[in-house]
Amino acid sequence: MNLSDVNVLCMIQLLCQFSPNRQRLVDMKADMVALLPYFVQRQDEILQLIKTLVEQESTSRVEAQLNQIALYVATHLTPFASVIRVLPQTGYGSHVLARLACGHPDDAPQILIVGHLDTVWPIGTLERLPFHVSADGVARGPGIFDMKSGVAIAMKALEAIVTQNLPTKHPITLLLTCDEEIGSKTSRELVEAEARRSVAALVLEPPITGGIVKTGRKGIGGFTLKVTGRAAHAGLDPAKGINAIVELAHQTLRLAALNNYERGITVNVGVANGGTTSNVIPAEATAKIDFRFWHSDDGAKIEETIRNLQPVLDGSQLTFTGGINRPPMERSEKNLALFEIAKNCAAEFDIDLREGQVGGGSDGNFIAALGVPTLDGLGVDGAGAHAEHEHIIVADIPQRAALLTRLLTQI
Ligand SMILES: [Zn+2]
């Protein structure tokens, strides 16, 4: 696989024909509960796919690696898609868009499945933390929980729908992006364009540990604050200086005072830098600020409050750059109605599906903000996203694949 293959795939749409008399192992139209045994039988095959994806390291911004994994996924999906596009993004990698061949006109309102191929783990992490399945049924490896196992079950759900000829009410599109972990800079427009033609969106990000799906996510914003003071000799002319670090300290306390845990508003000064040496009144200091909120009006208010902060020390200057990056995925009636469908599907497999809200963002935020019913956290159960103990529970693979497949037929 090389970049020219990616370009070739990018240029064309592969139209695939299917044999009308393909063998069906189980009559799933008659008995959808058969989906669970179908995926239990394929657990090892799906685990093998997860291993293959984990072993293709794909750190955000490592373009060659992200092109390669995109091409792998696209190639795997080609037999089941009416349209496959690999969309290279210079400096980032490639997004993959697959429209499922399930017999609907391509312009009918669709169900959108969303995931990402990039991970936070630097290339080479695999040497330290190789893919490994332990005797207690836990699989580990960089990016396995967030979210290569989610990518794998999405791929296998699409395969099941096409090969088992399962009836769906809507066309289905899978969109896998290459830059979610770094803010979705090159993918946001594409995610939103696909969302606008969707009746619902299913996001294959990891669940809250315990398999709890996500009906709400906080909105996220960030600012860089640059404080400008005036340098002076700390011993000879201290009064002539304006201490940018002292000014930053004042602003840090003001920012901290904006926290309102009850309403779910958080403001964190996470990085602070300033000064040159101890005998100079520092002329410059900078800070990086993260803020999060459940409700979009809270986000707008916090953003405005921060932008309007005024200096405390005479002669110092504040420059804020940044703002809201992701709107909140509010726990709306639409999201809860979609959750109810998922809960009913899960009940068919004797799974008691629960929902929750989290402070972290995903591409689900962009979709839900457009008013599209969104259910997130549909990936495989486990824990440790972005952490050394990242893992999934192998026995959960068939359950989540069955749930996703069933859900795709029920929306
Ligand atoms: Zn993720």
mmCIF file of C-alpha atoms in Angstrom, residues 261-393:
data_model
loop_
_atom_site.group_PDB
_atom_site.id
_atom_site.type_symbol
_atom_site.label_atom_id
_atom_site.label_comp_id
_atom_site.label_asym_id
_atom_site.label_seq_id
_atom_site.Cartn_x
_atom_site.Cartn_y
_atom_site.Cartn_z
ATOM 1 C CA TYR A 261 -19.118 22.796 39.224
ATOM 2 C CA GLU A 262 -22.829 22.751 40.000
ATOM 3 C CA ARG A 263 -23.657 24.036 36.517
ATOM 4 C CA GLY A 264 -20.855 22.008 34.993
ATOM 5 C CA ILE A 265 -18.763 25.018 34.023
ATOM 6 C CA THR A 266 -15.033 24.440 34.370
ATOM 7 C CA VAL A 267 -12.203 26.838 33.598
ATOM 8 C CA ASN A 268 -8.657 25.515 33.961
ATOM 9 C CA VAL A 269 -5.388 27.387 33.582
ATOM 10 C CA GLY A 270 -3.383 24.329 32.655
ATOM 11 C CA VAL A 271 -0.105 25.852 31.448
ATOM 12 C CA ALA A 272 1.671 29.022 32.635
ATOM 13 C CA ASN A 273 4.999 30.340 31.419
ATOM 14 C CA GLY A 274 6.812 33.615 31.895
ATOM 15 C CA GLY A 275 9.959 35.534 32.580
ATOM 16 C CA THR A 276 13.584 35.049 31.638
ATOM 17 C CA THR A 277 15.709 35.127 34.772
ATOM 18 C CA SER A 278 15.203 35.911 38.439
ATOM 19 C CA ASN A 279 16.810 39.373 38.396
ATOM 20 C CA VAL A 280 14.596 40.740 35.620
ATOM 21 C CA ILE A 281 11.035 42.013 36.070
ATOM 22 C CA PRO A 282 9.321 39.783 33.487
ATOM 23 C CA ALA A 283 7.926 41.527 30.411
ATOM 24 C CA GLU A 284 5.973 38.542 29.168
ATOM 25 C CA ALA A 285 3.920 35.644 30.455
ATOM 26 C CA THR A 286 1.568 33.230 28.732
ATOM 27 C CA ALA A 287 -1.094 30.809 29.861
ATOM 28 C CA LYS A 288 -3.204 28.114 28.237
ATOM 29 C CA ILE A 289 -6.796 27.900 29.345
ATOM 30 C CA ASP A 290 -9.345 25.107 28.861
ATOM 31 C CA PHE A 291 -13.057 25.720 29.530
ATOM 32 C CA ARG A 292 -16.019 23.341 29.372
ATOM 33 C CA PHE A 293 -19.773 23.622 29.725
ATOM 34 C CA TRP A 294 -22.987 21.599 29.378
ATOM 35 C CA HIS A 295 -25.098 24.340 27.796
ATOM 36 C CA SER A 296 -24.238 26.417 24.758
ATOM 37 C CA ASP A 297 -25.457 29.678 26.386
ATOM 38 C CA ASP A 298 -23.080 29.061 29.320
ATOM 39 C CA GLY A 299 -20.262 28.546 26.818
ATOM 40 C CA ALA A 300 -21.032 31.823 25.057
ATOM 41 C CA LYS A 301 -21.115 33.698 28.379
ATOM 42 C CA ILE A 302 -17.808 32.254 29.608
ATOM 43 C CA GLU A 303 -16.170 32.957 26.258
ATOM 44 C CA GLU A 304 -17.292 36.593 26.393
ATOM 45 C CA THR A 305 -16.296 37.010 30.052
ATOM 46 C CA ILE A 306 -12.785 35.731 29.355
ATOM 47 C CA ARG A 307 -12.345 37.912 26.272
ATOM 48 C CA ASN A 308 -13.380 40.982 28.295
ATOM 49 C CA LEU A 309 -11.009 40.459 31.229
ATOM 50 C CA GLN A 310 -9.119 43.694 31.945
ATOM 51 C CA PRO A 311 -5.568 44.059 33.293
ATOM 52 C CA VAL A 312 -5.071 44.739 37.004
ATOM 53 C CA LEU A 313 -1.589 46.309 36.806
ATOM 54 C CA ASP A 314 -1.346 49.740 35.161
ATOM 55 C CA GLY A 315 0.307 49.494 31.757
ATOM 56 C CA SER A 316 0.027 45.737 31.307
ATOM 57 C CA GLN A 317 -1.819 44.234 28.358
ATOM 58 C CA LEU A 318 -3.827 41.072 27.862
ATOM 59 C CA THR A 319 -4.243 39.334 24.503
ATOM 60 C CA PHE A 320 -6.570 36.348 24.280
ATOM 61 C CA THR A 321 -6.588 34.098 21.220
ATOM 62 C CA GLY A 322 -8.958 31.163 20.805
ATOM 63 C CA GLY A 323 -12.561 30.489 21.749
ATOM 64 C CA ILE A 324 -15.069 27.639 21.639
ATOM 65 C CA ASN A 325 -13.763 24.598 19.697
ATOM 66 C CA ARG A 326 -16.617 22.160 20.136
ATOM 67 C CA PRO A 327 -20.210 23.034 20.964
ATOM 68 C CA PRO A 328 -21.803 20.872 23.670
ATOM 69 C CA MET A 329 -23.638 17.684 22.759
ATOM 70 C CA GLU A 330 -26.590 18.572 24.952
ATOM 71 C CA ARG A 331 -28.543 15.721 26.521
ATOM 72 C CA SER A 332 -31.541 16.528 24.335
ATOM 73 C CA GLU A 333 -34.918 14.832 23.934
ATOM 74 C CA LYS A 334 -33.735 13.713 20.479
ATOM 75 C CA ASN A 335 -30.644 12.020 21.909
ATOM 76 C CA LEU A 336 -32.695 10.384 24.635
ATOM 77 C CA ALA A 337 -35.234 9.090 22.076
ATOM 78 C CA LEU A 338 -32.373 7.529 20.114
ATOM 79 C CA PHE A 339 -31.040 6.049 23.341
ATOM 80 C CA GLU A 340 -34.468 4.466 23.978
ATOM 81 C CA ILE A 341 -34.253 2.672 20.613
ATOM 82 C CA ALA A 342 -30.758 1.444 21.530
ATOM 83 C CA LYS A 343 -31.937 0.371 24.979
ATOM 84 C CA ASN A 344 -34.744 -1.681 23.422
ATOM 85 C CA CYS A 345 -32.298 -3.285 20.972
ATOM 86 C CA ALA A 346 -29.937 -4.140 23.837
ATOM 87 C CA ALA A 347 -32.820 -5.628 25.847
ATOM 88 C CA GLU A 348 -33.323 -8.161 23.022
ATOM 89 C CA PHE A 349 -29.873 -9.493 23.919
ATOM 90 C CA ASP A 350 -30.602 -9.317 27.660
ATOM 91 C CA ILE A 351 -28.330 -6.307 28.017
ATOM 92 C CA ASP A 352 -29.424 -3.486 30.290
ATOM 93 C CA LEU A 353 -28.025 -0.491 28.384
ATOM 94 C CA ARG A 354 -27.415 2.647 30.448
ATOM 95 C CA GLU A 355 -26.611 6.220 29.444
ATOM 96 C CA GLY A 356 -24.499 9.001 30.899
ATOM 97 C CA GLN A 357 -22.813 12.309 30.171
ATOM 98 C CA VAL A 358 -19.118 13.146 30.084
ATOM 99 C CA GLY A 359 -16.849 16.194 30.112
ATOM 100 C CA GLY A 360 -14.800 15.119 27.089
ATOM 101 C CA GLY A 361 -15.738 16.029 23.521
ATOM 102 C CA SER A 362 -15.944 14.085 20.265
ATOM 103 C CA ASP A 363 -17.189 14.628 16.730
ATOM 104 C CA GLY A 364 -20.611 13.798 18.204
ATOM 105 C CA ASN A 365 -20.585 17.362 19.560
ATOM 106 C CA PHE A 366 -20.561 18.875 16.054
ATOM 107 C CA ILE A 367 -23.347 16.547 14.905
ATOM 108 C CA ALA A 368 -25.654 17.006 17.901
ATOM 109 C CA ALA A 369 -25.204 20.790 17.695
ATOM 110 C CA LEU A 370 -26.901 20.616 14.269
ATOM 111 C CA GLY A 371 -29.969 19.049 15.888
ATOM 112 C CA VAL A 372 -29.259 15.526 14.645
ATOM 113 C CA PRO A 373 -30.123 12.803 17.216
ATOM 114 C CA THR A 374 -26.753 11.496 18.369
ATOM 115 C CA LEU A 375 -25.713 8.526 20.468
ATOM 116 C CA ASP A 376 -22.053 8.276 21.426
ATOM 117 C CA GLY A 377 -19.891 5.755 23.261
ATOM 118 C CA LEU A 378 -21.120 2.752 21.276
ATOM 119 C CA GLY A 379 -17.622 1.218 21.192
ATOM 120 C CA VAL A 380 -16.455 -1.881 23.063
ATOM 121 C CA ASP A 381 -16.409 -1.774 26.871
ATOM 122 C CA GLY A 382 -13.082 -1.242 28.599
ATOM 123 C CA ALA A 383 -11.162 1.595 30.236
ATOM 124 C CA GLY A 384 -8.076 3.770 30.129
ATOM 125 C CA ALA A 385 -8.507 5.970 27.051
ATOM 126 C CA HIS A 386 -5.253 7.938 26.527
ATOM 127 C CA ALA A 387 -3.734 6.102 29.531
ATOM 128 C CA GLU A 388 -1.205 3.324 30.073
ATOM 129 C CA HIS A 389 -3.883 0.882 31.249
ATOM 130 C CA GLU A 390 -5.993 1.271 28.073
ATOM 131 C CA HIS A 391 -7.877 -1.980 27.410
ATOM 132 C CA ILE A 392 -11.090 -3.605 26.203
ATOM 133 C CA ILE A 393 -13.126 -6.540 27.484
#
